[in-house]
Amino acid sequence: MNYPIPSSSQEVVALRQQPVDDELIAAAIAGVIYVARSQGQTLQDLTAEVMADDRLLDADLRRWLSDIVSQAWDQLA
């Protein structure tokens, strides 16, 4: 992977400076999971945040992303 897994919220936000590709997205998801765990959040907490209504993703995409986050959570355990 060309991007290290972010270990803080600031490092996740800093990824915005990079061109978007599959590896960047994977690093961002892994970083979000790492930060959530370090803050004592559960998978259920994180998926609830992903599923929260927003203007960026429709319901189908939020469900898809929630599934990806759940799979990554298990893989990074």
PDB file of N, CA and C in Angstrom:
ATOM      1  N   MET A   1       0.848  -1.169   0.000  1.00  0.00           N
ATOM      2  CA  MET A   1       0.000   0.000   0.000  1.00  0.00           C
ATOM      3  C   MET A   1       0.898   1.237   0.000  1.00  0.00           C
ATOM      4  N   ASN A   2       0.556   2.212  -0.802  1.00  0.00           N
ATOM      5  CA  ASN A   2       1.346   3.434  -0.904  1.00  0.00           C
ATOM      6  C   ASN A   2       1.089   4.416   0.228  1.00  0.00           C
ATOM      7  N   TYR A   3      -0.004   4.239   0.952  1.00  0.00           N
ATOM      8  CA  TYR A   3      -0.362   5.155   2.018  1.00  0.00           C
ATOM      9  C   TYR A   3      -0.306   4.427   3.357  1.00  0.00           C
ATOM     10  N   PRO A   4       0.344   5.030   4.356  1.00  0.00           N
ATOM     11  CA  PRO A   4       0.307   4.410   5.682  1.00  0.00           C
ATOM     12  C   PRO A   4      -1.096   4.538   6.266  1.00  0.00           C
ATOM     13  N   ILE A   5      -1.451   3.630   7.147  1.00  0.00           N
ATOM     14  CA  ILE A   5      -2.754   3.711   7.804  1.00  0.00           C
ATOM     15  C   ILE A   5      -2.708   4.876   8.785  1.00  0.00           C
ATOM     16  N   PRO A   6      -3.613   5.827   8.640  1.00  0.00           N
ATOM     17  CA  PRO A   6      -3.633   6.971   9.550  1.00  0.00           C
ATOM     18  C   PRO A   6      -3.907   6.507  10.988  1.00  0.00           C
ATOM     19  N   SER A   7      -3.262   7.181  11.932  1.00  0.00           N
ATOM     20  CA  SER A   7      -3.453   6.811  13.331  1.00  0.00           C
ATOM     21  C   SER A   7      -4.129   7.906  14.134  1.00  0.00           C
ATOM     22  N   SER A   8      -4.572   8.953  13.459  1.00  0.00           N
ATOM     23  CA  SER A   8      -5.292  10.026  14.139  1.00  0.00           C
ATOM     24  C   SER A   8      -6.311  10.635  13.179  1.00  0.00           C
ATOM     25  N   SER A   9      -7.248  11.351  13.754  1.00  0.00           N
ATOM     26  CA  SER A   9      -8.255  12.029  12.924  1.00  0.00           C
ATOM     27  C   SER A   9      -7.604  13.026  11.980  1.00  0.00           C
ATOM     28  N   GLN A  10      -6.560  13.703  12.462  1.00  0.00           N
ATOM     29  CA  GLN A  10      -5.873  14.694  11.633  1.00  0.00           C
ATOM     30  C   GLN A  10      -5.219  14.018  10.418  1.00  0.00           C
ATOM     31  N   GLU A  11      -4.658  12.832  10.625  1.00  0.00           N
ATOM     32  CA  GLU A  11      -4.033  12.124   9.504  1.00  0.00           C
ATOM     33  C   GLU A  11      -5.083  11.643   8.501  1.00  0.00           C
ATOM     34  N   VAL A  12      -6.260  11.269   8.984  1.00  0.00           N
ATOM     35  CA  VAL A  12      -7.346  10.873   8.075  1.00  0.00           C
ATOM     36  C   VAL A  12      -7.751  12.076   7.238  1.00  0.00           C
ATOM     37  N   VAL A  13      -7.935  13.222   7.881  1.00  0.00           N
ATOM     38  CA  VAL A  13      -8.324  14.441   7.165  1.00  0.00           C
ATOM     39  C   VAL A  13      -7.237  14.849   6.163  1.00  0.00           C
ATOM     40  N   ALA A  14      -5.984  14.653   6.513  1.00  0.00           N
ATOM     41  CA  ALA A  14      -4.878  15.019   5.620  1.00  0.00           C
ATOM     42  C   ALA A  14      -4.892  14.215   4.319  1.00  0.00           C
ATOM     43  N   LEU A  15      -5.549  13.067   4.333  1.00  0.00           N
ATOM     44  CA  LEU A  15      -5.632  12.264   3.104  1.00  0.00           C
ATOM     45  C   LEU A  15      -6.379  12.998   1.997  1.00  0.00           C
ATOM     46  N   ARG A  16      -7.159  14.002   2.356  1.00  0.00           N
ATOM     47  CA  ARG A  16      -7.886  14.784   1.356  1.00  0.00           C
ATOM     48  C   ARG A  16      -6.946  15.452   0.362  1.00  0.00           C
ATOM     49  N   GLN A  17      -5.705  15.632   0.755  1.00  0.00           N
ATOM     50  CA  GLN A  17      -4.717  16.292  -0.095  1.00  0.00           C
ATOM     51  C   GLN A  17      -4.226  15.380  -1.223  1.00  0.00           C
ATOM     52  N   GLN A  18      -4.500  14.083  -1.117  1.00  0.00           N
ATOM     53  CA  GLN A  18      -3.983  13.090  -2.063  1.00  0.00           C
ATOM     54  C   GLN A  18      -4.987  12.833  -3.186  1.00  0.00           C
ATOM     55  N   PRO A  19      -4.501  12.415  -4.352  1.00  0.00           N
ATOM     56  CA  PRO A  19      -5.426  12.007  -5.419  1.00  0.00           C
ATOM     57  C   PRO A  19      -6.165  10.736  -4.991  1.00  0.00           C
ATOM     58  N   VAL A  20      -7.432  10.673  -5.306  1.00  0.00           N
ATOM     59  CA  VAL A  20      -8.261   9.548  -4.875  1.00  0.00           C
ATOM     60  C   VAL A  20      -8.005   8.332  -5.757  1.00  0.00           C
ATOM     61  N   ASP A  21      -7.696   7.222  -5.090  1.00  0.00           N
ATOM     62  CA  ASP A  21      -7.587   5.934  -5.765  1.00  0.00           C
ATOM     63  C   ASP A  21      -7.980   4.853  -4.762  1.00  0.00           C
ATOM     64  N   ASP A  22      -7.983   3.604  -5.214  1.00  0.00           N
ATOM     65  CA  ASP A  22      -8.412   2.503  -4.353  1.00  0.00           C
ATOM     66  C   ASP A  22      -7.597   2.403  -3.075  1.00  0.00           C
ATOM     67  N   GLU A  23      -6.286   2.600  -3.185  1.00  0.00           N
ATOM     68  CA  GLU A  23      -5.414   2.478  -2.018  1.00  0.00           C
ATOM     69  C   GLU A  23      -5.670   3.594  -1.008  1.00  0.00           C
ATOM     70  N   LEU A  24      -5.953   4.785  -1.496  1.00  0.00           N
ATOM     71  CA  LEU A  24      -6.260   5.891  -0.595  1.00  0.00           C
ATOM     72  C   LEU A  24      -7.554   5.611   0.163  1.00  0.00           C
ATOM     73  N   ILE A  25      -8.545   5.105  -0.534  1.00  0.00           N
ATOM     74  CA  ILE A  25      -9.821   4.789   0.114  1.00  0.00           C
ATOM     75  C   ILE A  25      -9.634   3.699   1.161  1.00  0.00           C
ATOM     76  N   ALA A  26      -8.855   2.674   0.826  1.00  0.00           N
ATOM     77  CA  ALA A  26      -8.577   1.599   1.791  1.00  0.00           C
ATOM     78  C   ALA A  26      -7.851   2.148   3.017  1.00  0.00           C
ATOM     79  N   ALA A  27      -6.877   3.027   2.806  1.00  0.00           N
ATOM     80  CA  ALA A  27      -6.140   3.625   3.924  1.00  0.00           C
ATOM     81  C   ALA A  27      -7.063   4.478   4.785  1.00  0.00           C
ATOM     82  N   ALA A  28      -7.958   5.225   4.142  1.00  0.00           N
ATOM     83  CA  ALA A  28      -8.897   6.070   4.890  1.00  0.00           C
ATOM     84  C   ALA A  28      -9.835   5.220   5.738  1.00  0.00           C
ATOM     85  N   ILE A  29     -10.371   4.152   5.165  1.00  0.00           N
ATOM     86  CA  ILE A  29     -11.265   3.278   5.926  1.00  0.00           C
ATOM     87  C   ILE A  29     -10.519   2.645   7.095  1.00  0.00           C
ATOM     88  N   ALA A  30      -9.318   2.150   6.841  1.00  0.00           N
ATOM     89  CA  ALA A  30      -8.521   1.548   7.919  1.00  0.00           C
ATOM     90  C   ALA A  30      -8.214   2.588   8.995  1.00  0.00           C
ATOM     91  N   GLY A  31      -7.906   3.805   8.594  1.00  0.00           N
ATOM     92  CA  GLY A  31      -7.619   4.866   9.551  1.00  0.00           C
ATOM     93  C   GLY A  31      -8.820   5.220  10.402  1.00  0.00           C
ATOM     94  N   VAL A  32      -9.978   5.299   9.777  1.00  0.00           N
ATOM     95  CA  VAL A  32     -11.204   5.591  10.524  1.00  0.00           C
ATOM     96  C   VAL A  32     -11.472   4.488  11.542  1.00  0.00           C
ATOM     97  N   ILE A  33     -11.264   3.244  11.146  1.00  0.00           N
ATOM     98  CA  ILE A  33     -11.455   2.120  12.069  1.00  0.00           C
ATOM     99  C   ILE A  33     -10.453   2.204  13.217  1.00  0.00           C
ATOM    100  N   TYR A  34      -9.203   2.486  12.911  1.00  0.00           N
ATOM    101  CA  TYR A  34      -8.165   2.594  13.939  1.00  0.00           C
ATOM    102  C   TYR A  34      -8.525   3.699  14.940  1.00  0.00           C
ATOM    103  N   VAL A  35      -8.919   4.858  14.432  1.00  0.00           N
ATOM    104  CA  VAL A  35      -9.268   5.981  15.305  1.00  0.00           C
ATOM    105  C   VAL A  35     -10.502   5.637  16.138  1.00  0.00           C
ATOM    106  N   ALA A  36     -11.503   5.030  15.521  1.00  0.00           N
ATOM    107  CA  ALA A  36     -12.714   4.659  16.264  1.00  0.00           C
ATOM    108  C   ALA A  36     -12.380   3.709  17.404  1.00  0.00           C
ATOM    109  N   ARG A  37     -11.571   2.710  17.122  1.00  0.00           N
ATOM    110  CA  ARG A  37     -11.174   1.764  18.179  1.00  0.00           C
ATOM    111  C   ARG A  37     -10.398   2.454  19.276  1.00  0.00           C
ATOM    112  N   SER A  38      -9.500   3.359  18.904  1.00  0.00           N
ATOM    113  CA  SER A  38      -8.687   4.045  19.918  1.00  0.00           C
ATOM    114  C   SER A  38      -9.548   4.939  20.813  1.00  0.00           C
ATOM    115  N   GLN A  39     -10.715   5.332  20.318  1.00  0.00           N
ATOM    116  CA  GLN A  39     -11.639   6.153  21.098  1.00  0.00           C
ATOM    117  C   GLN A  39     -12.689   5.307  21.813  1.00  0.00           C
ATOM    118  N   GLY A  40     -12.533   3.978  21.741  1.00  0.00           N
ATOM    119  CA  GLY A  40     -13.442   3.085  22.450  1.00  0.00           C
ATOM    120  C   GLY A  40     -14.765   2.830  21.753  1.00  0.00           C
ATOM    121  N   GLN A  41     -14.865   3.196  20.482  1.00  0.00           N
ATOM    122  CA  GLN A  41     -16.092   2.950  19.749  1.00  0.00           C
ATOM    123  C   GLN A  41     -16.183   1.483  19.353  1.00  0.00           C
ATOM    124  N   THR A  42     -17.400   1.013  19.208  1.00  0.00           N
ATOM    125  CA  THR A  42     -17.647  -0.342  18.734  1.00  0.00           C
ATOM    126  C   THR A  42     -17.950  -0.298  17.238  1.00  0.00           C
ATOM    127  N   LEU A  43     -17.991  -1.473  16.639  1.00  0.00           N
ATOM    128  CA  LEU A  43     -18.390  -1.550  15.235  1.00  0.00           C
ATOM    129  C   LEU A  43     -19.798  -0.987  15.059  1.00  0.00           C
ATOM    130  N   GLN A  44     -20.666  -1.268  16.004  1.00  0.00           N
ATOM    131  CA  GLN A  44     -22.037  -0.755  15.921  1.00  0.00           C
ATOM    132  C   GLN A  44     -22.061   0.774  15.966  1.00  0.00           C
ATOM    133  N   ASP A  45     -21.209   1.369  16.797  1.00  0.00           N
ATOM    134  CA  ASP A  45     -21.122   2.834  16.844  1.00  0.00           C
ATOM    135  C   ASP A  45     -20.694   3.390  15.489  1.00  0.00           C
ATOM    136  N   LEU A  46     -19.679   2.775  14.928  1.00  0.00           N
ATOM    137  CA  LEU A  46     -19.130   3.262  13.661  1.00  0.00           C
ATOM    138  C   LEU A  46     -20.122   3.079  12.515  1.00  0.00           C
ATOM    139  N   THR A  47     -20.752   1.927  12.453  1.00  0.00           N
ATOM    140  CA  THR A  47     -21.718   1.723  11.362  1.00  0.00           C
ATOM    141  C   THR A  47     -22.929   2.644  11.526  1.00  0.00           C
ATOM    142  N   ALA A  48     -23.297   2.967  12.756  1.00  0.00           N
ATOM    143  CA  ALA A  48     -24.394   3.924  12.967  1.00  0.00           C
ATOM    144  C   ALA A  48     -24.017   5.294  12.405  1.00  0.00           C
ATOM    145  N   GLU A  49     -22.754   5.677  12.566  1.00  0.00           N
ATOM    146  CA  GLU A  49     -22.295   6.945  11.993  1.00  0.00           C
ATOM    147  C   GLU A  49     -22.332   6.896  10.468  1.00  0.00           C
ATOM    148  N   VAL A  50     -21.909   5.783   9.902  1.00  0.00           N
ATOM    149  CA  VAL A  50     -21.926   5.627   8.438  1.00  0.00           C
ATOM    150  C   VAL A  50     -23.359   5.682   7.923  1.00  0.00           C
ATOM    151  N   MET A  51     -24.270   5.074   8.650  1.00  0.00           N
ATOM    152  CA  MET A  51     -25.658   5.003   8.194  1.00  0.00           C
ATOM    153  C   MET A  51     -26.445   6.285   8.452  1.00  0.00           C
ATOM    154  N   ALA A  52     -25.885   7.206   9.229  1.00  0.00           N
ATOM    155  CA  ALA A  52     -26.577   8.466   9.495  1.00  0.00           C
ATOM    156  C   ALA A  52     -26.812   9.202   8.175  1.00  0.00           C
ATOM    157  N   ASP A  53     -27.986   9.754   8.045  1.00  0.00           N
ATOM    158  CA  ASP A  53     -28.360  10.453   6.821  1.00  0.00           C
ATOM    159  C   ASP A  53     -27.445  11.661   6.596  1.00  0.00           C
ATOM    160  N   ASP A  54     -26.970  11.801   5.396  1.00  0.00           N
ATOM    161  CA  ASP A  54     -26.173  12.964   5.022  1.00  0.00           C
ATOM    162  C   ASP A  54     -26.467  13.320   3.575  1.00  0.00           C
ATOM    163  N   ARG A  55     -25.864  14.357   3.104  1.00  0.00           N
ATOM    164  CA  ARG A  55     -26.121  14.813   1.732  1.00  0.00           C
ATOM    165  C   ARG A  55     -25.108  14.269   0.740  1.00  0.00           C
ATOM    166  N   LEU A  56     -24.130  13.489   1.224  1.00  0.00           N
ATOM    167  CA  LEU A  56     -23.106  12.976   0.322  1.00  0.00           C
ATOM    168  C   LEU A  56     -23.479  11.645  -0.307  1.00  0.00           C
ATOM    169  N   LEU A  57     -24.054  10.752   0.489  1.00  0.00           N
ATOM    170  CA  LEU A  57     -24.355   9.403   0.015  1.00  0.00           C
ATOM    171  C   LEU A  57     -25.831   9.098   0.178  1.00  0.00           C
ATOM    172  N   ASP A  58     -26.395   8.413  -0.810  1.00  0.00           N
ATOM    173  CA  ASP A  58     -27.774   7.981  -0.661  1.00  0.00           C
ATOM    174  C   ASP A  58     -27.813   6.735   0.227  1.00  0.00           C
ATOM    175  N   ALA A  59     -28.995   6.272   0.563  1.00  0.00           N
ATOM    176  CA  ALA A  59     -29.163   5.150   1.498  1.00  0.00           C
ATOM    177  C   ALA A  59     -28.467   3.879   1.003  1.00  0.00           C
ATOM    178  N   ASP A  60     -28.556   3.600  -0.284  1.00  0.00           N
ATOM    179  CA  ASP A  60     -27.913   2.393  -0.827  1.00  0.00           C
ATOM    180  C   ASP A  60     -26.397   2.459  -0.686  1.00  0.00           C
ATOM    181  N   LEU A  61     -25.812   3.602  -0.979  1.00  0.00           N
ATOM    182  CA  LEU A  61     -24.353   3.747  -0.847  1.00  0.00           C
ATOM    183  C   LEU A  61     -23.922   3.698   0.618  1.00  0.00           C
ATOM    184  N   ARG A  62     -24.732   4.276   1.518  1.00  0.00           N
ATOM    185  CA  ARG A  62     -24.397   4.192   2.945  1.00  0.00           C
ATOM    186  C   ARG A  62     -24.424   2.745   3.418  1.00  0.00           C
ATOM    187  N   ARG A  63     -25.391   1.962   2.956  1.00  0.00           N
ATOM    188  CA  ARG A  63     -25.448   0.530   3.313  1.00  0.00           C
ATOM    189  C   ARG A  63     -24.229  -0.205   2.772  1.00  0.00           C
ATOM    190  N   TRP A  64     -23.868   0.071   1.532  1.00  0.00           N
ATOM    191  CA  TRP A  64     -22.704  -0.560   0.910  1.00  0.00           C
ATOM    192  C   TRP A  64     -21.440  -0.213   1.701  1.00  0.00           C
ATOM    193  N   LEU A  65     -21.265   1.071   2.027  1.00  0.00           N
ATOM    194  CA  LEU A  65     -20.100   1.496   2.794  1.00  0.00           C
ATOM    195  C   LEU A  65     -20.099   0.880   4.186  1.00  0.00           C
ATOM    196  N   SER A  66     -21.256   0.769   4.795  1.00  0.00           N
ATOM    197  CA  SER A  66     -21.356   0.131   6.110  1.00  0.00           C
ATOM    198  C   SER A  66     -20.896  -1.321   6.040  1.00  0.00           C
ATOM    199  N   ASP A  67     -21.271  -2.027   4.985  1.00  0.00           N
ATOM    200  CA  ASP A  67     -20.825  -3.416   4.798  1.00  0.00           C
ATOM    201  C   ASP A  67     -19.299  -3.482   4.632  1.00  0.00           C
ATOM    202  N   ILE A  68     -18.748  -2.560   3.865  1.00  0.00           N
ATOM    203  CA  ILE A  68     -17.294  -2.515   3.660  1.00  0.00           C
ATOM    204  C   ILE A  68     -16.584  -2.255   4.993  1.00  0.00           C
ATOM    205  N   VAL A  69     -17.093  -1.304   5.758  1.00  0.00           N
ATOM    206  CA  VAL A  69     -16.495  -0.986   7.059  1.00  0.00           C
ATOM    207  C   VAL A  69     -16.568  -2.198   7.983  1.00  0.00           C
ATOM    208  N   SER A  70     -17.682  -2.905   7.975  1.00  0.00           N
ATOM    209  CA  SER A  70     -17.827  -4.099   8.822  1.00  0.00           C
ATOM    210  C   SER A  70     -16.818  -5.177   8.437  1.00  0.00           C
ATOM    211  N   GLN A  71     -16.650  -5.395   7.146  1.00  0.00           N
ATOM    212  CA  GLN A  71     -15.670  -6.388   6.685  1.00  0.00           C
ATOM    213  C   GLN A  71     -14.256  -5.969   7.065  1.00  0.00           C
ATOM    214  N   ALA A  72     -13.942  -4.703   6.882  1.00  0.00           N
ATOM    215  CA  ALA A  72     -12.606  -4.212   7.213  1.00  0.00           C
ATOM    216  C   ALA A  72     -12.369  -4.291   8.721  1.00  0.00           C
ATOM    217  N   TRP A  73     -13.391  -4.006   9.510  1.00  0.00           N
ATOM    218  CA  TRP A  73     -13.270  -4.101  10.980  1.00  0.00           C
ATOM    219  C   TRP A  73     -12.839  -5.501  11.365  1.00  0.00           C
ATOM    220  N   ASP A  74     -13.487  -6.506  10.772  1.00  0.00           N
ATOM    221  CA  ASP A  74     -13.147  -7.892  11.076  1.00  0.00           C
ATOM    222  C   ASP A  74     -11.737  -8.250  10.606  1.00  0.00           C
ATOM    223  N   GLN A  75     -11.341  -7.753   9.448  1.00  0.00           N
ATOM    224  CA  GLN A  75     -10.026  -8.056   8.894  1.00  0.00           C
ATOM    225  C   GLN A  75      -8.898  -7.402   9.690  1.00  0.00           C
ATOM    226  N   LEU A  76      -9.186  -6.253  10.269  1.00  0.00           N
ATOM    227  CA  LEU A  76      -8.167  -5.508  11.005  1.00  0.00           C
ATOM    228  C   LEU A  76      -8.138  -5.868  12.482  1.00  0.00           C
ATOM    229  N   ALA A  77      -8.944  -6.829  12.869  1.00  0.00           N
ATOM    230  CA  ALA A  77      -9.006  -7.212  14.294  1.00  0.00           C
ATOM    231  C   ALA A  77      -7.744  -7.891  14.755  1.00  0.00           C
TER     232      ALA A  77
END
